[in-house]
Short mmCIF file of C-alpha atoms in Angstrom, two decimals:
data_model
loop_
_atom_site.label_atom_id
_atom_site.label_comp_id
_atom_site.label_asym_id
_atom_site.label_seq_id
_atom_site.Cartn_x
_atom_site.Cartn_y
_atom_site.Cartn_z
CA MET V 1 17.68 -7.27 -0.23
CA LYS V 2 20.32 -5.37 1.61
CA PRO V 3 21.35 -6.42 5.13
CA THR V 4 19.84 -3.17 6.41
CA LEU V 5 16.33 -4.54 5.83
CA GLN V 6 15.49 -5.85 9.28
CA PRO V 7 12.35 -6.51 11.33
CA GLY V 8 11.57 -3.59 13.59
CA LEU V 9 11.97 -0.98 10.84
CA THR V 10 9.40 1.76 11.59
CA PHE V 11 8.03 4.41 9.29
CA ALA V 12 5.41 7.12 8.89
CA PHE V 13 4.05 8.37 5.59
CA SER V 14 1.60 11.28 5.18
CA TYR V 15 -0.74 12.18 2.34
CA THR V 16 -3.43 14.85 1.98
CA VAL V 17 -6.56 13.28 0.52
CA PRO V 18 -7.72 15.07 -2.68
CA SER V 19 -11.27 14.77 -3.99
CA THR V 20 -9.94 12.48 -6.75
CA LYS V 21 -9.25 9.76 -4.16
CA THR V 22 -12.83 9.55 -2.94
CA VAL V 23 -15.41 6.81 -3.55
CA PRO V 24 -17.04 8.45 -6.62
CA HIS V 25 -13.63 8.34 -8.35
CA LEU V 26 -12.76 4.72 -7.54
CA TYR V 27 -14.51 3.24 -10.57
CA PRO V 28 -16.07 6.19 -12.38
CA GLU V 29 -17.86 3.82 -14.76
CA SER V 30 -19.86 2.47 -11.79
CA GLU V 31 -23.04 4.47 -11.20
CA ALA V 32 -23.23 3.02 -7.68
CA PHE V 33 -19.82 4.49 -6.82
CA ARG V 34 -20.51 7.82 -8.55
CA VAL V 35 -23.47 8.57 -6.25
CA MET V 36 -21.75 7.58 -2.99
CA PRO V 37 -20.45 10.13 -0.45
CA GLU V 38 -17.21 11.94 -1.27
CA VAL V 39 -14.97 10.26 1.33
CA PHE V 40 -11.56 8.57 1.08
CA ALA V 41 -12.21 5.29 -0.72
CA THR V 42 -11.15 2.01 0.88
CA GLY V 43 -9.46 1.00 -2.38
CA PHE V 44 -7.33 4.14 -2.36
CA MET V 45 -6.61 3.66 1.37
CA VAL V 46 -5.23 0.18 0.61
CA GLY V 47 -3.05 1.72 -2.09
CA LEU V 48 -1.80 4.35 0.36
CA VAL V 49 -0.78 1.64 2.85
CA GLU V 50 1.07 -0.17 0.04
CA TRP V 51 2.78 3.09 -0.98
CA ALA V 52 3.90 3.71 2.61
CA CYS V 53 5.38 0.21 2.90
CA ILE V 54 7.11 0.46 -0.49
CA ASP V 55 8.56 3.86 0.41
CA ALA V 56 9.90 2.46 3.71
CA ILE V 57 11.68 -0.55 2.22
CA ASN V 58 12.95 0.71 -1.14
CA PRO V 59 16.18 2.15 0.37
CA HIS V 60 16.87 -1.38 1.66
CA LEU V 61 16.41 -3.09 -1.71
CA ASP V 62 18.55 -3.13 -4.85
CA TRP V 63 15.94 -0.80 -6.33
CA PRO V 64 14.80 -0.66 -9.13
CA ALA V 65 16.10 -4.16 -10.07
CA GLU V 66 14.49 -5.46 -6.87
CA GLN V 67 10.99 -4.34 -5.98
CA SER V 68 8.11 -5.65 -3.90
CA VAL V 69 4.59 -6.72 -4.76
CA GLY V 70 1.62 -6.87 -2.43
CA THR V 71 0.42 -10.39 -1.65
CA HIS V 72 -1.98 -9.97 1.28
CA VAL V 73 -4.03 -7.14 2.77
CA GLY V 74 -5.82 -7.45 6.10
CA LEU V 75 -6.99 -3.93 6.94
CA THR V 76 -9.95 -2.39 8.68
CA HIS V 77 -11.52 0.86 7.48
CA GLU V 78 -12.93 2.32 10.67
CA ALA V 79 -13.81 5.95 9.94
CA ALA V 80 -14.69 8.15 6.98
CA THR V 81 -12.20 10.80 5.86
CA PRO V 82 -13.30 13.79 3.79
CA PRO V 83 -11.00 15.36 1.19
CA GLY V 84 -8.51 17.85 2.58
CA LEU V 85 -7.56 15.88 5.67
CA ARG V 86 -4.01 14.58 6.00
CA VAL V 87 -3.75 10.82 6.51
CA THR V 88 -0.64 9.43 8.18
CA VAL V 89 0.19 5.76 7.83
CA ALA V 90 2.40 4.47 10.63
CA GLY V 91 3.97 1.08 10.28
CA ARG V 92 6.50 -1.45 11.43
CA LEU V 93 8.14 -4.27 9.52
CA ALA V 94 7.05 -7.07 11.86
CA SER V 95 8.80 -10.01 10.22
CA ILE V 96 10.87 -11.24 7.29
CA ASP V 97 10.51 -14.83 6.08
CA GLY V 98 12.76 -15.31 3.07
CA ARG V 99 11.43 -12.77 0.56
CA LYS V 100 8.09 -12.29 2.38
CA LEU V 101 7.74 -9.11 4.45
CA THR V 102 4.94 -8.65 6.97
CA PHE V 103 3.98 -5.16 8.12
CA GLU V 104 1.79 -4.00 11.00
CA VAL V 105 0.14 -0.70 10.06
CA SER V 106 -2.34 1.89 11.20
CA ALA V 107 -3.56 5.16 9.70
CA HIS V 108 -4.96 8.31 11.29
CA ASP V 109 -6.62 11.29 9.59
CA GLY V 110 -5.91 13.81 12.36
CA VAL V 111 -9.32 13.17 13.92
CA ASP V 112 -9.77 9.39 13.95
CA THR V 113 -7.83 6.18 13.52
CA ILE V 114 -9.13 5.13 10.11
CA CYS V 115 -7.22 1.90 9.56
CA ARG V 116 -5.44 -0.93 11.37
CA GLY V 117 -4.06 -4.21 10.19
CA ARG V 118 -1.38 -6.20 8.44
CA HIS V 119 0.04 -6.10 4.95
CA GLU V 120 2.36 -8.60 3.27
CA ARG V 121 4.71 -7.96 0.39
CA VAL V 122 7.18 -10.21 -1.45
CA VAL V 123 10.49 -8.94 -2.79
CA VAL V 124 10.85 -9.81 -6.47
CA ASP V 125 13.56 -9.64 -9.09
CA VAL V 126 11.94 -7.34 -11.65
CA ALA V 127 13.50 -9.05 -14.69
CA ARG V 128 12.25 -12.51 -13.61
CA PHE V 129 8.85 -11.11 -12.62
CA THR V 130 8.45 -9.32 -15.97
CA ASP V 131 9.47 -12.48 -17.85
CA ARG V 132 6.87 -14.57 -16.02
CA LEU V 133 4.24 -11.91 -16.61
CA ALA V 134 5.03 -11.84 -20.35
CA ARG V 135 4.31 -15.59 -20.53
CA LYS V 136 0.75 -14.96 -19.29
CA ARG V 137 -0.05 -12.51 -22.06
CA PRO V 138 -1.69 -13.89 -25.22
#
């Protein structure tokens, strides 16, 4: 981690929701999901929050040798968002504890606040991480 990675870092990240990021597309093999309303899926919303946090911190890491992995997600999903709306994730790096980064985030779709919460990531050395992962494979 570079010395420029400091608590208080703020960011905003915007994304226009396509129909492919709606509930019926989350697990297409699930009939239950396929028949649900075409709104931004919670699973994809979580991924968008992760993307926003990654995008904010990568300039402050020795990227790509250093990266971050998500370790905790505590998010609400407060309002439905149809495809075509632009979702903006706003966040702040609230704290750094060793390699653990804690973010406070919210997201708005231009009409409603759709998400609020906290997200934690841990900075990893990609070579070490990949080596440990390889040991788990049969």
